Amino acid sequence: INSLIKSGAILMSHAPAVRFEFDDNRMTGVRLRDGNILHAHWYVSAIPPTQLTPLLPERWLTRYAYFQHIVDLNNLPCTQIHVQSTAILPTPRHILLNSGPFPWITCMPSSGDRHVIARLATLHDRAVADAEQQVSSVLRSLNLLGTENRLTSFSQQETKSAILSLAPGAKVRRPIQQSPVSNLLLAGAWTDTGWPANLESAIVSGERCAEIIMEHGSARV
């Protein structure tokens, strides 16, 4: 976010989009709830598929299989857990786990004392009885919570659609970043990157969008 601001980007909060404006095969703007329309040469959508499809014109949904496949993608409900501990973390880490209730853990140091701030997720069919104890055990096994450390905060949030379902057939429905609309790109962990729907996938999708824009000689988005 700081890099965007230094580059002259304007960040708008509490101004959700309600519709994509278009002319034939190009986007011409993004209409906001307050009635204003944002204009650009390129548009990069980095929102989940469940939030994207309501913004699309019906013409695109019926004309392009690309967008029809997005409608068929399913997200799974999960429990997101946010914790902090007194352990020290030098650099951010993203950890993929092979077993247990948590498929991944994202950790970052706090800005002041560099204590661990971690985010975990667990699918509803892997729910655990004592989540706080389970999280502590996992963090200790990864040397992110020593015997002399403790959790200083713990919170859970139920999310209806947070993790992309990778059921059979999902792979071919994940869209590439370049949409059939010439100046609309899609970014996000759920897009087709060759990675599971995780943090690495989100980073790869963003890099590919940037490459496409730069290849066409315009960085105005």
PDB file of C-alpha atoms in Angstrom:
ATOM      1  CA  ILE A   1       0.000   0.000   0.000  1.00  0.00           C
ATOM      2  CA  ASN A   2       2.817   2.397   0.853  1.00  0.00           C
ATOM      3  CA  SER A   3       4.428   1.733  -2.539  1.00  0.00           C
ATOM      4  CA  LEU A   4       1.175   2.540  -4.321  1.00  0.00           C
ATOM      5  CA  ILE A   5       0.773   5.794  -2.419  1.00  0.00           C
ATOM      6  CA  LYS A   6       4.377   6.816  -3.194  1.00  0.00           C
ATOM      7  CA  SER A   7       3.682   6.123  -6.879  1.00  0.00           C
ATOM      8  CA  GLY A   8       0.780   8.558  -6.824  1.00  0.00           C
ATOM      9  CA  ALA A   9      -2.077   6.071  -6.502  1.00  0.00           C
ATOM     10  CA  ILE A  10      -5.280   7.210  -4.837  1.00  0.00           C
ATOM     11  CA  LEU A  11      -6.804   4.679  -2.448  1.00  0.00           C
ATOM     12  CA  MET A  12     -10.575   4.879  -1.998  1.00  0.00           C
ATOM     13  CA  SER A  13     -12.271   3.099   0.888  1.00  0.00           C
ATOM     14  CA  HIS A  14     -15.982   2.657   1.538  1.00  0.00           C
ATOM     15  CA  ALA A  15     -16.685   3.141  -2.186  1.00  0.00           C
ATOM     16  CA  PRO A  16     -17.710  -0.304  -3.474  1.00  0.00           C
ATOM     17  CA  ALA A  17     -18.191  -0.922  -7.171  1.00  0.00           C
ATOM     18  CA  VAL A  18     -21.683  -1.813  -8.370  1.00  0.00           C
ATOM     19  CA  ARG A  19     -21.194  -2.275 -12.125  1.00  0.00           C
ATOM     20  CA  PHE A  20     -18.630  -2.444 -14.903  1.00  0.00           C
ATOM     21  CA  GLU A  21     -19.328   0.064 -17.689  1.00  0.00           C
ATOM     22  CA  PHE A  22     -18.424  -1.185 -21.168  1.00  0.00           C
ATOM     23  CA  ASP A  23     -18.479  -0.468 -24.877  1.00  0.00           C
ATOM     24  CA  ASP A  24     -18.424  -3.593 -27.038  1.00  0.00           C
ATOM     25  CA  ASN A  25     -15.237  -5.478 -26.048  1.00  0.00           C
ATOM     26  CA  ARG A  26     -13.677  -2.856 -23.760  1.00  0.00           C
ATOM     27  CA  MET A  27     -14.311  -1.573 -20.285  1.00  0.00           C
ATOM     28  CA  THR A  28     -14.976   2.142 -20.118  1.00  0.00           C
ATOM     29  CA  GLY A  29     -15.338   2.583 -16.385  1.00  0.00           C
ATOM     30  CA  VAL A  30     -16.267   1.250 -12.958  1.00  0.00           C
ATOM     31  CA  ARG A  31     -19.464   2.680 -11.491  1.00  0.00           C
ATOM     32  CA  LEU A  32     -19.356   3.165  -7.714  1.00  0.00           C
ATOM     33  CA  ARG A  33     -22.269   3.002  -5.310  1.00  0.00           C
ATOM     34  CA  ASP A  34     -22.225   6.791  -4.938  1.00  0.00           C
ATOM     35  CA  GLY A  35     -22.800   7.193  -8.701  1.00  0.00           C
ATOM     36  CA  ASN A  36     -19.278   8.238  -9.648  1.00  0.00           C
ATOM     37  CA  ILE A  37     -17.492   6.417 -12.475  1.00  0.00           C
ATOM     38  CA  LEU A  38     -13.759   5.689 -12.431  1.00  0.00           C
ATOM     39  CA  HIS A  39     -11.989   5.671 -15.802  1.00  0.00           C
ATOM     40  CA  ALA A  40      -8.659   4.081 -16.785  1.00  0.00           C
ATOM     41  CA  HIS A  41      -6.836   2.475 -19.714  1.00  0.00           C
ATOM     42  CA  TRP A  42      -6.507  -0.840 -17.854  1.00  0.00           C
ATOM     43  CA  TYR A  43      -8.663  -2.439 -15.166  1.00  0.00           C
ATOM     44  CA  VAL A  44      -7.385  -5.122 -12.778  1.00  0.00           C
ATOM     45  CA  SER A  45      -9.987  -6.946 -10.715  1.00  0.00           C
ATOM     46  CA  ALA A  46      -8.522  -8.460  -7.525  1.00  0.00           C
ATOM     47  CA  ILE A  47     -11.741  -9.515  -5.813  1.00  0.00           C
ATOM     48  CA  PRO A  48     -13.144 -13.034  -5.199  1.00  0.00           C
ATOM     49  CA  PRO A  49     -15.241 -14.612  -7.969  1.00  0.00           C
ATOM     50  CA  THR A  50     -18.417 -14.356  -5.892  1.00  0.00           C
ATOM     51  CA  GLN A  51     -17.961 -10.565  -5.808  1.00  0.00           C
ATOM     52  CA  LEU A  52     -16.838 -10.264  -9.422  1.00  0.00           C
ATOM     53  CA  THR A  53     -19.659 -11.941 -11.304  1.00  0.00           C
ATOM     54  CA  PRO A  54     -22.443  -9.579 -10.057  1.00  0.00           C
ATOM     55  CA  LEU A  55     -20.486  -6.661 -11.577  1.00  0.00           C
ATOM     56  CA  LEU A  56     -20.255  -8.223 -15.043  1.00  0.00           C
ATOM     57  CA  PRO A  57     -22.656  -7.205 -17.825  1.00  0.00           C
ATOM     58  CA  GLU A  58     -25.090  -9.983 -18.736  1.00  0.00           C
ATOM     59  CA  ARG A  59     -23.787  -9.815 -22.298  1.00  0.00           C
ATOM     60  CA  TRP A  60     -20.352 -10.979 -21.203  1.00  0.00           C
ATOM     61  CA  LEU A  61     -21.745 -13.760 -19.020  1.00  0.00           C
ATOM     62  CA  THR A  62     -23.762 -15.182 -21.903  1.00  0.00           C
ATOM     63  CA  ARG A  63     -21.188 -14.578 -24.644  1.00  0.00           C
ATOM     64  CA  TYR A  64     -17.927 -15.795 -23.102  1.00  0.00           C
ATOM     65  CA  ALA A  65     -17.294 -19.264 -21.657  1.00  0.00           C
ATOM     66  CA  TYR A  66     -14.440 -17.608 -19.735  1.00  0.00           C
ATOM     67  CA  PHE A  67     -16.919 -15.796 -17.476  1.00  0.00           C
ATOM     68  CA  GLN A  68     -19.368 -18.707 -17.390  1.00  0.00           C
ATOM     69  CA  HIS A  69     -16.631 -20.912 -15.918  1.00  0.00           C
ATOM     70  CA  ILE A  70     -16.058 -18.376 -13.141  1.00  0.00           C
ATOM     71  CA  VAL A  71     -19.718 -18.695 -12.131  1.00  0.00           C
ATOM     72  CA  ASP A  72     -19.154 -22.443 -11.701  1.00  0.00           C
ATOM     73  CA  LEU A  73     -16.275 -22.027  -9.229  1.00  0.00           C
ATOM     74  CA  ASN A  74     -17.144 -22.816  -5.623  1.00  0.00           C
ATOM     75  CA  ASN A  75     -15.599 -21.426  -2.460  1.00  0.00           C
ATOM     76  CA  LEU A  76     -15.610 -23.337   0.796  1.00  0.00           C
ATOM     77  CA  PRO A  77     -16.561 -21.900   4.193  1.00  0.00           C
ATOM     78  CA  CYS A  78     -13.779 -21.809   6.741  1.00  0.00           C
ATOM     79  CA  THR A  79     -12.770 -20.482  10.129  1.00  0.00           C
ATOM     80  CA  GLN A  80     -10.063 -17.812  10.027  1.00  0.00           C
ATOM     81  CA  ILE A  81      -7.958 -17.516  13.161  1.00  0.00           C
ATOM     82  CA  HIS A  82      -5.848 -14.491  14.091  1.00  0.00           C
ATOM     83  CA  VAL A  83      -3.286 -14.756  16.894  1.00  0.00           C
ATOM     84  CA  GLN A  84      -0.351 -12.847  18.341  1.00  0.00           C
ATOM     85  CA  SER A  85       2.448 -14.128  20.536  1.00  0.00           C
ATOM     86  CA  THR A  86       5.439 -12.720  22.373  1.00  0.00           C
ATOM     87  CA  ALA A  87       7.880 -14.665  20.169  1.00  0.00           C
ATOM     88  CA  ILE A  88      10.166 -12.608  17.928  1.00  0.00           C
ATOM     89  CA  LEU A  89       9.880 -12.991  14.139  1.00  0.00           C
ATOM     90  CA  PRO A  90      12.657 -11.447  11.989  1.00  0.00           C
ATOM     91  CA  THR A  91      10.907 -11.714   8.598  1.00  0.00           C
ATOM     92  CA  PRO A  92       7.443 -12.644   7.272  1.00  0.00           C
ATOM     93  CA  ARG A  93       6.770 -16.315   6.554  1.00  0.00           C
ATOM     94  CA  HIS A  94       4.116 -18.259   4.660  1.00  0.00           C
ATOM     95  CA  ILE A  95       4.038 -21.929   5.654  1.00  0.00           C
ATOM     96  CA  LEU A  96       2.172 -24.735   3.886  1.00  0.00           C
ATOM     97  CA  LEU A  97       1.361 -27.699   6.132  1.00  0.00           C
ATOM     98  CA  ASN A  98       1.086 -31.296   4.917  1.00  0.00           C
ATOM     99  CA  SER A  99      -1.143 -32.523   7.743  1.00  0.00           C
ATOM    100  CA  GLY A 100      -3.383 -31.302  10.513  1.00  0.00           C
ATOM    101  CA  PRO A 101      -6.414 -29.012  10.519  1.00  0.00           C
ATOM    102  CA  PHE A 102      -4.568 -25.942   9.193  1.00  0.00           C
ATOM    103  CA  PRO A 103      -3.512 -26.042   5.502  1.00  0.00           C
ATOM    104  CA  TRP A 104      -1.388 -22.906   5.797  1.00  0.00           C
ATOM    105  CA  ILE A 105      -0.094 -20.270   8.198  1.00  0.00           C
ATOM    106  CA  THR A 106       0.869 -16.697   7.336  1.00  0.00           C
ATOM    107  CA  CYS A 107       3.118 -14.941   9.856  1.00  0.00           C
ATOM    108  CA  MET A 108       4.497 -11.429   9.970  1.00  0.00           C
ATOM    109  CA  PRO A 109       6.354  -9.394  12.601  1.00  0.00           C
ATOM    110  CA  SER A 110       4.538  -6.550  14.299  1.00  0.00           C
ATOM    111  CA  SER A 111       5.781  -3.091  13.350  1.00  0.00           C
ATOM    112  CA  GLY A 112       7.037  -2.152  16.805  1.00  0.00           C
ATOM    113  CA  ASP A 113       8.403  -5.094  18.797  1.00  0.00           C
ATOM    114  CA  ARG A 114       8.446  -7.626  15.875  1.00  0.00           C
ATOM    115  CA  HIS A 115       6.297 -10.079  17.812  1.00  0.00           C
ATOM    116  CA  VAL A 116       4.552 -12.803  15.793  1.00  0.00           C
ATOM    117  CA  ILE A 117       1.227 -11.961  14.157  1.00  0.00           C
ATOM    118  CA  ALA A 118      -0.198 -15.107  12.558  1.00  0.00           C
ATOM    119  CA  ARG A 119      -3.252 -15.957  10.480  1.00  0.00           C
ATOM    120  CA  LEU A 120      -4.477 -19.512  10.006  1.00  0.00           C
ATOM    121  CA  ALA A 121      -7.496 -21.088   8.372  1.00  0.00           C
ATOM    122  CA  THR A 122      -9.289 -24.364   8.823  1.00  0.00           C
ATOM    123  CA  LEU A 123     -12.111 -25.825   6.750  1.00  0.00           C
ATOM    124  CA  HIS A 124     -15.365 -26.575   8.535  1.00  0.00           C
ATOM    125  CA  ASP A 125     -14.950 -30.318   7.957  1.00  0.00           C
ATOM    126  CA  ARG A 126     -11.619 -30.106   9.818  1.00  0.00           C
ATOM    127  CA  ALA A 127     -12.908 -28.153  12.774  1.00  0.00           C
ATOM    128  CA  VAL A 128     -11.029 -28.720  16.040  1.00  0.00           C
ATOM    129  CA  ALA A 129     -12.422 -28.871  19.553  1.00  0.00           C
ATOM    130  CA  ASP A 130      -9.836 -26.616  21.204  1.00  0.00           C
ATOM    131  CA  ALA A 131      -8.562 -24.312  18.474  1.00  0.00           C
ATOM    132  CA  GLU A 132      -6.397 -22.177  20.763  1.00  0.00           C
ATOM    133  CA  GLN A 133      -4.516 -25.202  22.085  1.00  0.00           C
ATOM    134  CA  GLN A 134      -4.123 -26.613  18.557  1.00  0.00           C
ATOM    135  CA  VAL A 135      -2.743 -23.311  17.252  1.00  0.00           C
ATOM    136  CA  SER A 136      -0.279 -23.095  20.136  1.00  0.00           C
ATOM    137  CA  SER A 137       0.937 -26.633  19.421  1.00  0.00           C
ATOM    138  CA  VAL A 138       1.430 -25.907  15.716  1.00  0.00           C
ATOM    139  CA  LEU A 139       3.288 -22.647  16.371  1.00  0.00           C
ATOM    140  CA  ARG A 140       5.562 -24.373  18.894  1.00  0.00           C
ATOM    141  CA  SER A 141       6.352 -27.150  16.400  1.00  0.00           C
ATOM    142  CA  LEU A 142       7.452 -24.443  13.924  1.00  0.00           C
ATOM    143  CA  ASN A 143       9.553 -22.582  16.529  1.00  0.00           C
ATOM    144  CA  LEU A 144       7.126 -19.654  16.392  1.00  0.00           C
ATOM    145  CA  LEU A 145       6.105 -20.043  20.022  1.00  0.00           C
ATOM    146  CA  GLY A 146       8.719 -21.149  22.536  1.00  0.00           C
ATOM    147  CA  THR A 147       8.037 -22.584  25.979  1.00  0.00           C
ATOM    148  CA  GLU A 148       8.784 -19.166  27.458  1.00  0.00           C
ATOM    149  CA  ASN A 149       6.339 -17.430  25.091  1.00  0.00           C
ATOM    150  CA  ARG A 150       2.568 -17.195  25.122  1.00  0.00           C
ATOM    151  CA  LEU A 151      -0.325 -16.118  22.944  1.00  0.00           C
ATOM    152  CA  THR A 152      -1.258 -12.526  23.710  1.00  0.00           C
ATOM    153  CA  SER A 153      -4.420 -12.503  21.575  1.00  0.00           C
ATOM    154  CA  PHE A 154      -6.664 -15.061  19.900  1.00  0.00           C
ATOM    155  CA  SER A 155      -9.753 -14.506  17.741  1.00  0.00           C
ATOM    156  CA  GLN A 156     -11.843 -16.530  15.287  1.00  0.00           C
ATOM    157  CA  GLN A 157     -14.035 -15.452  12.408  1.00  0.00           C
ATOM    158  CA  GLU A 158     -16.407 -17.610  10.374  1.00  0.00           C
ATOM    159  CA  THR A 159     -16.168 -16.894   6.646  1.00  0.00           C
ATOM    160  CA  LYS A 160     -18.764 -18.298   4.253  1.00  0.00           C
ATOM    161  CA  SER A 161     -16.577 -18.344   1.125  1.00  0.00           C
ATOM    162  CA  ALA A 162     -12.860 -18.008   1.742  1.00  0.00           C
ATOM    163  CA  ILE A 163     -11.029 -20.972   0.188  1.00  0.00           C
ATOM    164  CA  LEU A 164     -11.399 -22.102  -3.416  1.00  0.00           C
ATOM    165  CA  SER A 165     -12.772 -25.613  -3.725  1.00  0.00           C
ATOM    166  CA  LEU A 166     -10.375 -27.784  -5.731  1.00  0.00           C
ATOM    167  CA  ALA A 167     -12.948 -30.468  -6.463  1.00  0.00           C
ATOM    168  CA  PRO A 168     -12.584 -32.340  -9.785  1.00  0.00           C
ATOM    169  CA  GLY A 169     -13.141 -29.946 -12.676  1.00  0.00           C
ATOM    170  CA  ALA A 170     -12.105 -26.803 -10.806  1.00  0.00           C
ATOM    171  CA  LYS A 171      -8.707 -26.551 -12.527  1.00  0.00           C
ATOM    172  CA  VAL A 172     -10.132 -25.970 -15.992  1.00  0.00           C
ATOM    173  CA  ARG A 173     -12.528 -23.320 -14.639  1.00  0.00           C
ATOM    174  CA  ARG A 174      -9.842 -21.153 -13.034  1.00  0.00           C
ATOM    175  CA  PRO A 175      -9.416 -18.201 -15.428  1.00  0.00           C
ATOM    176  CA  ILE A 176      -6.125 -16.943 -16.836  1.00  0.00           C
ATOM    177  CA  GLN A 177      -5.301 -13.322 -16.015  1.00  0.00           C
ATOM    178  CA  GLN A 178      -6.096 -11.911 -19.482  1.00  0.00           C
ATOM    179  CA  SER A 179      -9.851 -11.926 -19.915  1.00  0.00           C
ATOM    180  CA  PRO A 180     -11.592 -11.825 -23.312  1.00  0.00           C
ATOM    181  CA  VAL A 181     -12.291  -8.161 -22.589  1.00  0.00           C
ATOM    182  CA  SER A 182      -9.201  -6.448 -23.994  1.00  0.00           C
ATOM    183  CA  ASN A 183      -8.456  -4.105 -21.068  1.00  0.00           C
ATOM    184  CA  LEU A 184      -9.733  -6.196 -18.134  1.00  0.00           C
ATOM    185  CA  LEU A 185      -7.339  -8.406 -16.159  1.00  0.00           C
ATOM    186  CA  LEU A 186      -8.089 -10.705 -13.235  1.00  0.00           C
ATOM    187  CA  ALA A 187      -5.795 -11.196 -10.244  1.00  0.00           C
ATOM    188  CA  GLY A 188      -6.190 -13.338  -7.170  1.00  0.00           C
ATOM    189  CA  ALA A 189      -5.204 -16.648  -5.664  1.00  0.00           C
ATOM    190  CA  TRP A 190      -8.218 -18.293  -7.323  1.00  0.00           C
ATOM    191  CA  THR A 191      -7.076 -17.523 -10.887  1.00  0.00           C
ATOM    192  CA  ASP A 192      -5.074 -19.976 -13.019  1.00  0.00           C
ATOM    193  CA  THR A 193      -1.425 -19.707 -11.961  1.00  0.00           C
ATOM    194  CA  GLY A 194      -0.326 -23.325 -11.684  1.00  0.00           C
ATOM    195  CA  TRP A 195      -0.383 -22.978  -7.879  1.00  0.00           C
ATOM    196  CA  PRO A 196      -3.046 -23.969  -5.372  1.00  0.00           C
ATOM    197  CA  ALA A 197      -5.238 -21.072  -4.248  1.00  0.00           C
ATOM    198  CA  ASN A 198      -2.671 -19.726  -1.758  1.00  0.00           C
ATOM    199  CA  LEU A 199      -0.502 -16.668  -1.201  1.00  0.00           C
ATOM    200  CA  GLU A 200       2.024 -17.689  -3.879  1.00  0.00           C
ATOM    201  CA  SER A 201      -0.804 -17.934  -6.409  1.00  0.00           C
ATOM    202  CA  ALA A 202      -2.004 -14.427  -5.536  1.00  0.00           C
ATOM    203  CA  ILE A 203       1.515 -13.003  -6.002  1.00  0.00           C
ATOM    204  CA  VAL A 204       2.011 -14.788  -9.334  1.00  0.00           C
ATOM    205  CA  SER A 205      -1.336 -13.530 -10.643  1.00  0.00           C
ATOM    206  CA  GLY A 206      -0.459  -9.934  -9.756  1.00  0.00           C
ATOM    207  CA  GLU A 207       2.935 -10.200 -11.439  1.00  0.00           C
ATOM    208  CA  ARG A 208       1.349 -11.563 -14.611  1.00  0.00           C
ATOM    209  CA  CYS A 209      -1.140  -8.695 -14.714  1.00  0.00           C
ATOM    210  CA  ALA A 210       1.705  -6.200 -14.367  1.00  0.00           C
ATOM    211  CA  GLU A 211       3.637  -7.902 -17.175  1.00  0.00           C
ATOM    212  CA  ILE A 212       0.645  -7.759 -19.512  1.00  0.00           C
ATOM    213  CA  ILE A 213       0.161  -4.049 -18.873  1.00  0.00           C
ATOM    214  CA  MET A 214       3.849  -3.261 -19.352  1.00  0.00           C
ATOM    215  CA  GLU A 215       3.987  -5.295 -22.576  1.00  0.00           C
ATOM    216  CA  HIS A 216       1.300  -3.039 -24.014  1.00  0.00           C
ATOM    217  CA  GLY A 217       3.224   0.095 -23.089  1.00  0.00           C
ATOM    218  CA  SER A 218       0.858   1.623 -20.581  1.00  0.00           C
ATOM    219  CA  ALA A 219       1.136   1.506 -16.791  1.00  0.00           C
ATOM    220  CA  ARG A 220      -1.930   3.661 -16.150  1.00  0.00           C
ATOM    221  CA  VAL A 221      -4.506   1.538 -14.302  1.00  0.00           C
TER     222      VAL A 221
END
